Amino acid sequence: GENHMKKYFNNIKVYILLDLIFYCILILSSSLLSVLLIQFIDGGYKTRFAPILISYGVLIIVYLISAYICNLLQWKYGIKFRKSLSLDYFSSVLNQKPKEYYNHPVNYYTEFNTQDVKAIEADYLMPMLSMIKSVLTLLIQFFVLKVYIDTYILLIVMALAILSLGIPKLTAKKISSLRENVVTQMKEFQWFSQNLLGGYPWVNPRTKQAFCKENEAHLDKQLNTEYTYGRFKSLSLVLNTSPNMIITFICLLLVGVSLKNGTMTFGVASALMMNIGTFIEPFSEMVYCINTMQSATTIKNNFLQFIKKHLHTQKMNTMQEVDSIHLKNLHYKTDEFLLEIDDLVLEKGKKYLIVGDNGAGKSTLLRILSKQLLEYDGSIVMESGEVCKDIRQLDTSNQIVYLQQKEQLFLTDYENNITVFGSYPYDKSKLIPNIKRENPLKEMSGGEKKVLLLDRVFNMNLPFILLDEPFAELSQDNRLKYYEYLLSQDNGIIIVSHDNMCEDKFDGIIHMKKKDSVTRVTLC
């Protein structure tokens, strides 16, 4: 997993290096401003008034330009970093096996790809770089100011600040745990809200109050989790702030003694007290960064584990020519039934109609053939002459396409929808003629959307086309057109349908009969 993180850092290392260079210029100019302040107060206003003011103005310009460039570079590498993470995460989601993918609802993946990936950038990448910048700040400030300020005072201040770094360890683990609880609870509340709002048709004057109470109960649970986190974080912030005030007090004591003994000028004293924050702030920043990075560790590790497991998938072999698909001694068990197929051969170019009672497993059979379900006993092999290969070991994307009852329309134009964003060439000649295709996607009726999905399937023009109740939302005339069309094609068609239309024109009828929770399959 950490190798992947190194890859993401390598993608932005040039921008990070430039950011650190300009940050050094920024801090150096800030330190030199303090030097000019010392010189000005200690008599420079009498002998070098104009040169000091001019130099001061130039350094301000350098500081502001450097600050702008640093901020710009942070935006640049932050976005580039998040893009790399997001692309790898999305690819890894798609690389999951169907069973793994369906373990989570879609919004789980979208939330991780937005909220959690953003958190890795904001709470891991940026704090890490901020800690590097804090070290640079200390080094530059120390070596510039030690010319004017007693080294022992600077060392005492820095030593005290270093000791304050131990404070985050007292709270970091607890904060990380509480923050993880907040994230988990927030996701649960979002899922619950979506589920509750999905029951809108059941809302009426009698049930509305119950819906509201149920929502309030889960909302309170989420907000209480956030309050627990906020209460402990408030204590943590107070603990982290107290050392700064103590360090300032000690510094004030040392400066007072030095002024009283005549070992420090007023200019040096003024500059030191004005810049005490430049020594304390980097350590405060480190404290904050340690806490923040600790809180993001769980999210980062979950991301890296997921990427490590799914980013790279084993490449599967393909078969260019397939004569038939052979199902032999297949057993697949669900909570409702056991599907048993002793021997079933589906030949290329032939048309098969699957019939059976509701709940017999017709859609399940298509999902098995399309490799959406892989946990079965027995075998399904693709045969080409004497060559037989198990489909679980094959890439079948050039052989089989499956149109489910409820399919996804993409938020794009018609051509992208049927070519799946250009994955398949657009060939209008493959599509059924004389069917209405005029309305924009957002205005399509259910039947028009189904036409678009059928266009997608037939445009792919694969050897085997699996269809699950594909014409349910079409008019009677259009159903007949599609039956005549698909029966005239060279593709092998396996279709689930309750229609009795054109049944006698199919090459085979696959009967699925369920008895005593066992579904047996026969081909007639």
Short mmCIF file of C-alpha atoms in Angstrom, two decimals:
data_model
loop_
_atom_site.label_atom_id
_atom_site.label_comp_id
_atom_site.label_asym_id
_atom_site.label_seq_id
_atom_site.Cartn_x
_atom_site.Cartn_y
_atom_site.Cartn_z
CA GLY A 1 0.00 0.00 0.00
CA GLU A 2 2.75 2.47 0.90
CA ASN A 3 4.30 1.89 -2.53
CA HIS A 4 1.12 3.33 -4.02
CA MET A 5 1.40 6.35 -1.75
CA LYS A 6 4.99 6.87 -2.96
CA LYS A 7 3.66 6.79 -6.51
CA TYR A 8 1.16 9.54 -5.72
CA PHE A 9 3.89 11.66 -4.15
CA ASN A 10 6.18 11.10 -7.15
CA ASN A 11 3.46 12.45 -9.43
CA ILE A 12 3.59 15.81 -7.65
CA LYS A 13 7.20 15.97 -6.45
CA VAL A 14 8.17 18.76 -8.89
CA TYR A 15 5.35 20.98 -7.64
CA ILE A 16 6.24 20.18 -4.02
CA LEU A 17 9.89 21.05 -4.61
CA LEU A 18 8.95 24.39 -6.19
CA ASP A 19 6.59 25.08 -3.31
CA LEU A 20 9.35 24.44 -0.76
CA ILE A 21 11.81 26.65 -2.67
CA PHE A 22 9.41 29.59 -2.78
CA TYR A 23 8.47 28.92 0.84
CA CYS A 24 12.13 29.29 1.83
CA ILE A 25 12.23 32.61 -0.03
CA LEU A 26 9.07 33.65 1.81
CA ILE A 27 10.49 32.80 5.27
CA LEU A 28 13.87 34.33 4.45
CA SER A 29 12.22 37.59 3.42
CA SER A 30 10.15 37.50 6.63
CA SER A 31 13.30 36.96 8.72
CA LEU A 32 15.12 39.80 6.97
CA LEU A 33 12.16 42.06 7.75
CA SER A 34 12.84 41.35 11.44
CA VAL A 35 16.52 42.19 10.92
CA LEU A 36 15.61 45.52 9.32
CA LEU A 37 13.25 46.21 12.23
CA ILE A 38 16.11 45.67 14.70
CA GLN A 39 18.42 47.95 12.71
CA PHE A 40 15.75 50.63 12.37
CA ILE A 41 14.90 50.76 16.09
CA ASP A 42 18.56 50.63 17.17
CA GLY A 43 19.48 53.84 15.34
CA GLY A 44 18.91 53.09 11.72
CA TYR A 45 16.08 55.60 11.62
CA LYS A 46 18.74 58.31 12.06
CA THR A 47 21.43 57.21 9.60
CA ARG A 48 19.74 54.82 7.08
CA PHE A 49 16.11 55.88 7.12
CA ALA A 50 15.41 55.75 3.36
CA PRO A 51 17.51 52.62 2.50
CA ILE A 52 15.88 50.62 5.31
CA LEU A 53 12.36 51.66 4.25
CA ILE A 54 13.08 50.88 0.58
CA SER A 55 14.56 47.49 1.50
CA TYR A 56 11.57 46.84 3.75
CA GLY A 57 9.19 47.60 0.88
CA VAL A 58 11.07 45.34 -1.54
CA LEU A 59 11.04 42.46 0.97
CA ILE A 60 7.28 42.88 1.44
CA ILE A 61 6.80 42.55 -2.34
CA VAL A 62 9.04 39.45 -2.41
CA TYR A 63 7.10 37.99 0.52
CA LEU A 64 3.70 38.57 -1.08
CA ILE A 65 4.74 37.19 -4.49
CA SER A 66 6.27 34.10 -2.85
CA ALA A 67 3.16 33.60 -0.75
CA TYR A 68 0.95 33.77 -3.87
CA ILE A 69 3.12 31.29 -5.77
CA CYS A 70 3.17 28.90 -2.79
CA ASN A 71 -0.62 28.99 -2.50
CA LEU A 72 -0.98 28.45 -6.23
CA LEU A 73 1.38 25.46 -6.16
CA GLN A 74 -0.50 23.96 -3.19
CA TRP A 75 -3.74 24.09 -5.16
CA LYS A 76 -1.98 22.57 -8.16
CA TYR A 77 -0.40 19.58 -6.45
CA GLY A 78 -3.38 19.12 -4.11
CA ILE A 79 -5.74 18.73 -7.07
CA LYS A 80 -3.27 16.55 -8.97
CA PHE A 81 -2.77 14.35 -5.90
CA ARG A 82 -6.52 13.96 -5.35
CA LYS A 83 -7.06 13.18 -9.02
CA SER A 84 -4.52 10.35 -8.89
CA LEU A 85 -6.19 8.89 -5.81
CA SER A 86 -9.67 9.27 -7.25
CA LEU A 87 -8.80 7.65 -10.60
CA ASP A 88 -7.14 4.67 -8.92
CA TYR A 89 -10.05 4.29 -6.52
CA PHE A 90 -12.65 4.36 -9.30
CA SER A 91 -10.65 1.84 -11.33
CA SER A 92 -10.32 -0.40 -8.26
CA VAL A 93 -14.09 -0.24 -7.66
CA LEU A 94 -14.68 -1.45 -11.22
CA ASN A 95 -12.09 -4.21 -10.80
CA GLN A 96 -14.02 -5.84 -7.97
CA LYS A 97 -15.79 -9.08 -8.54
CA PRO A 98 -19.59 -8.71 -8.68
CA LYS A 99 -20.09 -10.24 -5.23
CA GLU A 100 -17.60 -7.79 -3.69
CA TYR A 101 -19.05 -4.82 -5.55
CA TYR A 102 -22.61 -5.50 -4.44
CA ASN A 103 -21.55 -5.74 -0.78
CA HIS A 104 -21.93 -1.95 -0.65
CA PRO A 105 -24.54 0.42 -2.10
CA VAL A 106 -23.41 2.76 -4.87
CA ASN A 107 -23.43 5.81 -2.60
CA TYR A 108 -20.79 4.12 -0.38
CA TYR A 109 -18.33 4.26 -3.29
CA THR A 110 -19.28 7.77 -4.38
CA GLU A 111 -18.93 9.13 -0.84
CA PHE A 112 -15.50 7.55 -0.42
CA ASN A 113 -14.42 8.85 -3.82
CA THR A 114 -15.36 12.40 -2.83
CA GLN A 115 -15.33 12.91 0.94
CA ASP A 116 -12.67 10.41 2.01
CA VAL A 117 -10.29 11.04 -0.88
CA LYS A 118 -10.57 14.77 -0.16
CA ALA A 119 -9.81 14.02 3.51
CA ILE A 120 -6.61 12.18 2.54
CA GLU A 121 -5.47 15.27 0.67
CA ALA A 122 -6.54 17.79 3.32
CA ASP A 123 -5.71 15.80 6.46
CA TYR A 124 -2.68 13.77 5.34
CA LEU A 125 -0.84 15.34 2.39
CA MET A 126 -1.12 18.98 3.43
CA PRO A 127 -0.23 18.44 7.12
CA MET A 128 2.80 16.37 6.11
CA LEU A 129 4.10 19.18 3.92
CA SER A 130 3.19 21.72 6.56
CA MET A 131 5.45 19.90 9.01
CA ILE A 132 8.35 20.11 6.54
CA LYS A 133 7.68 23.83 6.14
CA SER A 134 7.64 24.25 9.91
CA VAL A 135 11.14 22.76 10.15
CA LEU A 136 12.35 25.07 7.36
CA THR A 137 10.83 28.03 9.18
CA LEU A 138 12.68 27.19 12.38
CA LEU A 139 16.02 26.68 10.68
CA ILE A 140 15.89 29.87 8.63
CA GLN A 141 14.62 32.00 11.52
CA PHE A 142 17.23 30.59 13.89
CA PHE A 143 20.26 31.18 11.67
CA VAL A 144 19.15 34.69 10.65
CA LEU A 145 18.14 35.96 14.10
CA LYS A 146 20.92 34.37 16.13
CA VAL A 147 23.22 37.12 14.84
CA TYR A 148 21.24 39.61 16.92
CA ILE A 149 19.61 37.52 19.62
CA ASP A 150 21.52 35.48 22.19
CA THR A 151 21.67 31.91 20.99
CA TYR A 152 20.87 30.52 24.43
CA ILE A 153 17.51 32.38 24.45
CA LEU A 154 16.58 30.99 21.04
CA LEU A 155 17.60 27.49 22.11
CA ILE A 156 15.57 27.69 25.33
CA VAL A 157 12.49 28.82 23.40
CA MET A 158 12.93 26.04 20.81
CA ALA A 159 13.60 23.39 23.50
CA LEU A 160 10.40 24.32 25.32
CA ALA A 161 8.50 24.23 22.04
CA ILE A 162 9.92 20.79 21.26
CA LEU A 163 8.76 19.50 24.62
CA SER A 164 5.26 20.68 23.78
CA LEU A 165 5.19 18.23 20.87
CA GLY A 166 4.57 15.41 23.33
CA ILE A 167 1.13 16.74 24.14
CA PRO A 168 -0.58 15.44 20.96
CA LYS A 169 0.30 11.89 21.97
CA LEU A 170 -2.03 12.32 24.94
CA THR A 171 -5.03 12.96 22.71
CA ALA A 172 -4.18 11.75 19.18
CA LYS A 173 -5.37 8.17 19.53
CA LYS A 174 -8.65 9.16 21.15
CA ILE A 175 -9.30 11.89 18.57
CA SER A 176 -8.64 9.45 15.71
CA SER A 177 -11.10 6.94 17.17
CA LEU A 178 -13.79 9.57 17.77
CA ARG A 179 -13.34 11.04 14.29
CA GLU A 180 -13.70 7.61 12.72
CA ASN A 181 -16.94 7.18 14.69
CA VAL A 182 -18.21 10.49 13.28
CA VAL A 183 -17.43 9.47 9.69
CA THR A 184 -19.01 6.04 10.14
CA GLN A 185 -22.11 7.48 11.81
CA MET A 186 -22.49 10.13 9.11
CA LYS A 187 -22.42 7.48 6.37
CA GLU A 188 -24.96 5.39 8.27
CA PHE A 189 -27.23 8.41 8.61
CA GLN A 190 -26.96 9.15 4.88
CA TRP A 191 -27.81 5.57 4.00
CA PHE A 192 -30.70 5.59 6.44
CA SER A 193 -32.02 8.90 5.05
CA GLN A 194 -31.93 7.56 1.50
CA ASN A 195 -33.75 4.44 2.62
CA LEU A 196 -36.36 6.46 4.54
CA LEU A 197 -36.97 8.88 1.67
CA GLY A 198 -37.28 5.92 -0.67
CA GLY A 199 -40.45 5.11 1.24
CA TYR A 200 -42.07 8.42 0.26
CA PRO A 201 -45.09 6.65 -1.36
CA TRP A 202 -45.98 5.40 2.14
CA VAL A 203 -46.10 8.89 3.61
CA ASN A 204 -49.62 10.00 4.55
CA PRO A 205 -51.17 12.04 7.39
CA ARG A 206 -51.15 8.95 9.58
CA THR A 207 -47.51 7.92 8.96
CA LYS A 208 -45.81 11.30 8.48
CA GLN A 209 -45.15 11.89 12.18
CA ALA A 210 -43.66 8.39 12.54
CA PHE A 211 -41.31 9.11 9.60
CA CYS A 212 -40.22 12.38 11.23
CA LYS A 213 -39.62 10.72 14.61
CA GLU A 214 -37.59 7.95 13.01
CA ASN A 215 -35.46 10.50 11.18
CA GLU A 216 -34.99 12.56 14.37
CA ALA A 217 -33.83 9.51 16.31
CA HIS A 218 -31.10 8.73 13.79
CA LEU A 219 -30.20 12.42 13.43
CA ASP A 220 -29.75 12.70 17.21
CA LYS A 221 -27.49 9.65 17.13
CA GLN A 222 -25.29 11.26 14.48
CA LEU A 223 -25.18 14.68 16.16
CA ASN A 224 -24.41 13.18 19.57
CA THR A 225 -21.46 11.37 18.02
CA GLU A 226 -20.25 14.66 16.54
CA TYR A 227 -20.68 16.44 19.89
CA THR A 228 -18.64 13.78 21.69
CA TYR A 229 -15.89 14.27 19.13
CA GLY A 230 -16.12 18.06 19.36
CA ARG A 231 -16.03 18.05 23.16
CA PHE A 232 -12.82 16.02 23.29
CA LYS A 233 -11.26 17.97 20.43
CA SER A 234 -12.00 21.21 22.33
CA LEU A 235 -10.09 19.85 25.32
CA SER A 236 -7.27 18.80 23.01
CA LEU A 237 -7.04 22.29 21.48
CA VAL A 238 -6.82 23.88 24.94
CA LEU A 239 -4.07 21.47 25.96
CA ASN A 240 -2.19 22.21 22.74
CA THR A 241 -2.51 26.00 23.20
CA SER A 242 -1.34 26.23 26.82
CA PRO A 243 2.38 25.55 26.13
CA ASN A 244 2.51 28.54 23.76
CA MET A 245 1.38 30.88 26.50
CA ILE A 246 3.91 29.40 28.92
CA ILE A 247 6.73 29.79 26.37
CA THR A 248 5.78 33.43 25.78
CA PHE A 249 5.87 34.06 29.54
CA ILE A 250 9.34 32.49 29.88
CA CYS A 251 10.61 34.46 26.89
CA LEU A 252 9.28 37.67 28.44
CA LEU A 253 11.18 36.83 31.63
CA LEU A 254 14.45 36.23 29.75
CA VAL A 255 14.10 39.43 27.73
CA GLY A 256 13.38 41.42 30.89
CA VAL A 257 16.49 40.09 32.62
CA SER A 258 18.62 40.81 29.54
CA LEU A 259 17.31 44.39 29.27
CA LYS A 260 17.87 44.96 32.97
CA ASN A 261 21.46 43.70 32.70
CA GLY A 262 22.08 45.75 29.57
CA THR A 263 22.93 42.71 27.43
CA MET A 264 20.10 43.32 24.92
CA THR A 265 19.07 46.43 22.99
CA PHE A 266 15.49 47.64 22.71
CA GLY A 267 15.50 46.85 18.98
CA VAL A 268 16.51 43.25 19.60
CA ALA A 269 14.00 42.94 22.45
CA SER A 270 11.19 44.35 20.31
CA ALA A 271 12.03 42.09 17.39
CA LEU A 272 12.27 39.03 19.63
CA MET A 273 8.91 39.64 21.31
CA MET A 274 7.27 40.44 17.99
CA ASN A 275 8.73 37.30 16.42
CA ILE A 276 8.29 34.94 19.33
CA GLY A 277 5.34 33.57 17.38
CA THR A 278 7.63 32.61 14.51
CA PHE A 279 9.31 30.12 16.83
CA ILE A 280 6.21 28.93 18.64
CA GLU A 281 3.93 28.79 15.60
CA PRO A 282 5.92 26.09 13.72
CA PHE A 283 5.73 23.83 16.77
CA SER A 284 2.04 24.59 17.20
CA GLU A 285 1.61 23.75 13.54
CA MET A 286 3.46 20.49 14.06
CA VAL A 287 1.19 19.65 16.99
CA TYR A 288 -1.88 20.33 14.87
CA CYS A 289 -0.48 18.38 11.92
CA ILE A 290 0.33 15.37 14.06
CA ASN A 291 -3.23 15.32 15.37
CA THR A 292 -4.70 15.80 11.90
CA MET A 293 -2.54 13.14 10.26
CA GLN A 294 -3.35 10.74 13.08
CA SER A 295 -7.06 11.32 12.54
CA ALA A 296 -6.67 10.63 8.81
CA THR A 297 -4.60 7.48 9.26
CA THR A 298 -7.57 5.11 9.26
CA ILE A 299 -9.02 6.62 6.07
CA LYS A 300 -5.62 6.54 4.37
CA ASN A 301 -4.97 2.92 5.36
CA ASN A 302 -8.44 1.83 4.21
CA PHE A 303 -7.79 3.50 0.87
CA LEU A 304 -4.36 1.91 0.42
CA GLN A 305 -5.64 -1.55 1.39
CA PHE A 306 -8.48 -1.26 -1.11
CA ILE A 307 -6.13 -0.05 -3.87
CA LYS A 308 -3.59 -2.76 -3.14
CA LYS A 309 -6.27 -5.44 -3.40
CA HIS A 310 -8.15 -4.24 -6.46
CA LEU A 311 -6.10 -1.81 -8.58
CA HIS A 312 -4.33 -4.48 -10.60
CA THR A 313 -6.35 -7.45 -11.82
CA GLN A 314 -5.10 -10.57 -13.47
CA LYS A 315 -5.54 -10.39 -17.22
CA MET A 316 -7.84 -13.12 -18.53
CA ASN A 317 -7.63 -14.92 -21.83
CA THR A 318 -10.28 -14.49 -24.51
CA MET A 319 -11.79 -16.74 -27.14
CA GLN A 320 -12.31 -15.17 -30.55
CA GLU A 321 -14.66 -17.84 -31.89
CA VAL A 322 -17.24 -19.66 -29.76
CA ASP A 323 -19.55 -22.35 -31.08
CA SER A 324 -21.56 -22.96 -27.90
CA ILE A 325 -21.88 -22.43 -24.15
CA HIS A 326 -22.15 -25.70 -22.21
CA LEU A 327 -23.57 -25.83 -18.67
CA LYS A 328 -22.88 -29.14 -16.94
CA ASN A 329 -23.75 -30.38 -13.43
CA LEU A 330 -24.39 -26.83 -12.29
CA HIS A 331 -25.69 -26.19 -8.77
CA TYR A 332 -26.31 -22.71 -7.41
CA LYS A 333 -27.98 -22.18 -4.04
CA THR A 334 -29.83 -19.08 -2.87
CA ASP A 335 -31.94 -18.43 0.20
CA GLU A 336 -35.09 -19.20 -1.83
CA PHE A 337 -34.13 -22.14 -4.03
CA LEU A 338 -31.48 -24.48 -5.40
CA LEU A 339 -30.88 -24.17 -9.13
CA GLU A 340 -29.86 -27.47 -10.76
CA ILE A 341 -28.81 -27.89 -14.39
CA ASP A 342 -27.59 -31.33 -15.43
CA ASP A 343 -26.72 -30.56 -19.02
CA LEU A 344 -27.59 -27.53 -21.15
CA VAL A 345 -25.98 -26.48 -24.43
CA LEU A 346 -26.63 -23.01 -25.92
CA GLU A 347 -25.46 -22.86 -29.53
CA LYS A 348 -24.20 -19.81 -31.36
CA GLY A 349 -26.81 -18.14 -33.58
CA LYS A 350 -29.78 -19.96 -32.05
CA LYS A 351 -32.66 -18.32 -30.22
CA TYR A 352 -33.75 -19.56 -26.80
CA LEU A 353 -36.77 -18.51 -24.75
CA ILE A 354 -36.62 -19.02 -20.97
CA VAL A 355 -39.98 -19.62 -19.33
CA GLY A 356 -41.00 -20.47 -15.78
CA ASP A 357 -42.91 -19.28 -12.74
CA ASN A 358 -41.91 -16.18 -10.80
CA GLY A 359 -39.11 -16.97 -8.36
CA ALA A 360 -37.93 -20.00 -10.30
CA GLY A 361 -34.54 -18.39 -11.01
CA LYS A 362 -34.80 -17.16 -14.60
CA SER A 363 -32.92 -13.93 -13.91
CA THR A 364 -30.46 -15.89 -11.76
CA LEU A 365 -29.60 -18.11 -14.73
CA LEU A 366 -28.85 -15.06 -16.89
CA ARG A 367 -26.72 -13.53 -14.13
CA ILE A 368 -24.72 -16.76 -13.93
CA LEU A 369 -24.21 -16.81 -17.70
CA SER A 370 -23.10 -13.16 -17.61
CA LYS A 371 -20.58 -13.88 -14.80
CA GLN A 372 -22.35 -11.67 -12.29
CA LEU A 373 -22.70 -14.76 -10.09
CA LEU A 374 -19.64 -16.97 -9.84
CA GLU A 375 -20.20 -18.97 -6.65
CA TYR A 376 -21.64 -22.16 -8.13
CA ASP A 377 -20.66 -25.82 -8.34
CA GLY A 378 -20.23 -27.49 -11.71
CA SER A 379 -19.01 -25.85 -14.88
CA ILE A 380 -19.92 -23.47 -17.66
CA VAL A 381 -17.56 -23.74 -20.59
CA MET A 382 -17.22 -22.02 -23.93
CA GLU A 383 -16.59 -24.47 -26.72
CA SER A 384 -14.88 -23.88 -30.03
CA GLY A 385 -14.26 -27.12 -31.89
CA GLU A 386 -12.21 -29.29 -29.51
CA VAL A 387 -11.28 -26.31 -27.29
CA CYS A 388 -13.24 -25.91 -24.03
CA LYS A 389 -12.60 -23.19 -21.46
CA ASP A 390 -14.39 -22.36 -18.21
CA ILE A 391 -15.99 -18.90 -18.41
CA ARG A 392 -14.73 -18.09 -14.90
CA GLN A 393 -11.23 -18.10 -16.37
CA LEU A 394 -12.16 -16.09 -19.47
CA ASP A 395 -12.80 -12.49 -20.42
CA THR A 396 -16.24 -12.89 -22.02
CA SER A 397 -16.77 -9.20 -22.84
CA ASN A 398 -16.36 -9.92 -26.56
CA GLN A 399 -18.83 -12.81 -26.46
CA ILE A 400 -21.69 -12.09 -24.04
CA VAL A 401 -23.83 -9.02 -23.25
CA TYR A 402 -26.60 -9.00 -20.66
CA LEU A 403 -29.51 -6.54 -20.48
CA GLN A 404 -31.14 -6.68 -17.05
CA GLN A 405 -34.71 -5.68 -16.26
CA LYS A 406 -33.52 -2.45 -14.63
CA GLU A 407 -30.52 -1.02 -16.42
CA GLN A 408 -28.53 2.17 -16.16
CA LEU A 409 -28.90 5.13 -18.50
CA PHE A 410 -25.85 7.37 -18.35
CA LEU A 411 -26.10 11.13 -17.91
CA THR A 412 -24.75 11.86 -21.38
CA ASP A 413 -25.94 11.92 -24.99
CA TYR A 414 -27.55 9.17 -27.03
CA GLU A 415 -24.41 8.01 -28.85
CA ASN A 416 -22.35 7.74 -25.66
CA ASN A 417 -25.15 5.70 -24.12
CA ILE A 418 -25.33 3.09 -26.83
CA THR A 419 -21.56 2.89 -27.47
CA VAL A 420 -20.78 2.97 -23.70
CA PHE A 421 -18.64 6.09 -24.09
CA GLY A 422 -17.10 4.93 -27.37
CA SER A 423 -16.20 1.39 -26.22
CA TYR A 424 -18.10 -0.04 -29.19
CA PRO A 425 -18.27 1.55 -32.66
CA TYR A 426 -21.57 3.19 -33.54
CA ASP A 427 -23.21 1.28 -36.38
CA LYS A 428 -26.72 2.47 -37.11
CA SER A 429 -27.30 -0.48 -39.43
CA LYS A 430 -27.31 -2.83 -36.44
CA LEU A 431 -30.29 -1.09 -34.84
CA ILE A 432 -33.94 -1.90 -35.39
CA PRO A 433 -35.48 0.55 -37.90
CA ASN A 434 -38.75 2.46 -37.66
CA ILE A 435 -38.62 3.01 -33.89
CA LYS A 436 -39.07 6.49 -32.39
CA ARG A 437 -35.82 7.99 -31.04
CA GLU A 438 -36.48 11.72 -30.76
CA ASN A 439 -36.84 12.86 -27.16
CA PRO A 440 -33.85 14.12 -25.17
CA LEU A 441 -32.76 11.66 -22.47
CA LYS A 442 -34.36 13.65 -19.63
CA GLU A 443 -37.74 13.65 -21.35
CA MET A 444 -37.85 9.99 -22.39
CA SER A 445 -40.72 7.76 -21.36
CA GLY A 446 -40.06 4.31 -19.91
CA GLY A 447 -40.58 2.71 -23.31
CA GLU A 448 -38.23 5.16 -25.05
CA LYS A 449 -35.53 4.51 -22.45
CA LYS A 450 -35.94 0.78 -23.04
CA VAL A 451 -35.45 1.35 -26.79
CA LEU A 452 -32.19 3.14 -26.05
CA LEU A 453 -31.00 0.24 -23.89
CA LEU A 454 -31.92 -2.25 -26.60
CA ASP A 455 -30.03 -0.10 -29.08
CA ARG A 456 -26.99 -0.39 -26.81
CA VAL A 457 -27.20 -4.18 -26.77
CA PHE A 458 -27.74 -4.65 -30.49
CA ASN A 459 -25.09 -2.04 -31.37
CA MET A 460 -22.54 -4.17 -29.48
CA ASN A 461 -23.41 -7.04 -31.86
CA LEU A 462 -21.89 -9.77 -29.66
CA PRO A 463 -22.33 -13.51 -30.38
CA PHE A 464 -24.57 -14.11 -27.34
CA ILE A 465 -27.21 -11.60 -26.16
CA LEU A 466 -28.99 -12.20 -22.84
CA LEU A 467 -32.27 -10.34 -22.36
CA ASP A 468 -34.37 -10.23 -19.18
CA GLU A 469 -37.94 -9.06 -19.84
CA PRO A 470 -36.61 -6.55 -22.38
CA PHE A 471 -39.95 -5.52 -23.91
CA ALA A 472 -42.09 -5.10 -20.78
CA GLU A 473 -42.47 -1.32 -21.22
CA LEU A 474 -42.96 -1.31 -24.99
CA SER A 475 -46.21 -1.05 -26.87
CA GLN A 476 -47.72 -4.18 -28.42
CA ASP A 477 -46.66 -3.09 -31.91
CA ASN A 478 -43.07 -2.38 -30.86
CA ARG A 479 -42.84 -5.70 -29.02
CA LEU A 480 -43.78 -7.54 -32.17
CA LYS A 481 -41.24 -5.52 -34.17
CA TYR A 482 -38.48 -6.41 -31.72
CA TYR A 483 -39.36 -10.10 -31.64
CA GLU A 484 -39.24 -10.25 -35.43
CA TYR A 485 -36.01 -8.25 -35.43
CA LEU A 486 -34.09 -10.32 -32.87
CA LEU A 487 -35.25 -13.59 -34.42
CA SER A 488 -33.83 -12.44 -37.76
CA GLN A 489 -30.35 -11.63 -36.37
CA ASP A 490 -27.29 -13.88 -36.48
CA ASN A 491 -26.63 -13.46 -32.76
CA GLY A 492 -27.42 -16.17 -30.24
CA ILE A 493 -30.36 -14.87 -28.17
CA ILE A 494 -31.31 -16.09 -24.69
CA ILE A 495 -34.39 -14.20 -23.52
CA VAL A 496 -36.59 -14.28 -20.43
CA SER A 497 -40.13 -13.24 -21.27
CA HIS A 498 -43.70 -13.79 -20.14
CA ASP A 499 -44.99 -12.95 -23.62
CA ASN A 500 -46.47 -15.67 -25.76
CA MET A 501 -45.53 -13.80 -28.91
CA CYS A 502 -43.51 -15.71 -31.55
CA GLU A 503 -42.85 -18.57 -29.11
CA ASP A 504 -43.04 -21.13 -31.90
CA LYS A 505 -40.27 -19.37 -33.83
CA PHE A 506 -37.58 -19.95 -31.20
CA ASP A 507 -35.03 -22.74 -31.67
CA GLY A 508 -35.46 -23.91 -28.09
CA ILE A 509 -37.58 -23.33 -25.01
CA ILE A 510 -35.76 -23.50 -21.67
CA HIS A 511 -38.25 -24.58 -18.99
CA MET A 512 -37.46 -23.74 -15.36
CA LYS A 513 -39.68 -25.62 -12.90
CA LYS A 514 -39.46 -25.05 -9.17
CA LYS A 515 -40.58 -27.82 -6.83
CA ASP A 516 -39.79 -28.13 -3.14
CA SER A 517 -37.30 -25.21 -3.35
CA VAL A 518 -35.40 -26.91 -6.20
CA THR A 519 -35.46 -25.49 -9.72
CA ARG A 520 -34.65 -27.89 -12.52
CA VAL A 521 -33.90 -26.78 -16.05
CA THR A 522 -34.84 -28.62 -19.23
CA LEU A 523 -34.47 -27.67 -22.90
CA CYS A 524 -37.20 -28.51 -25.40
#
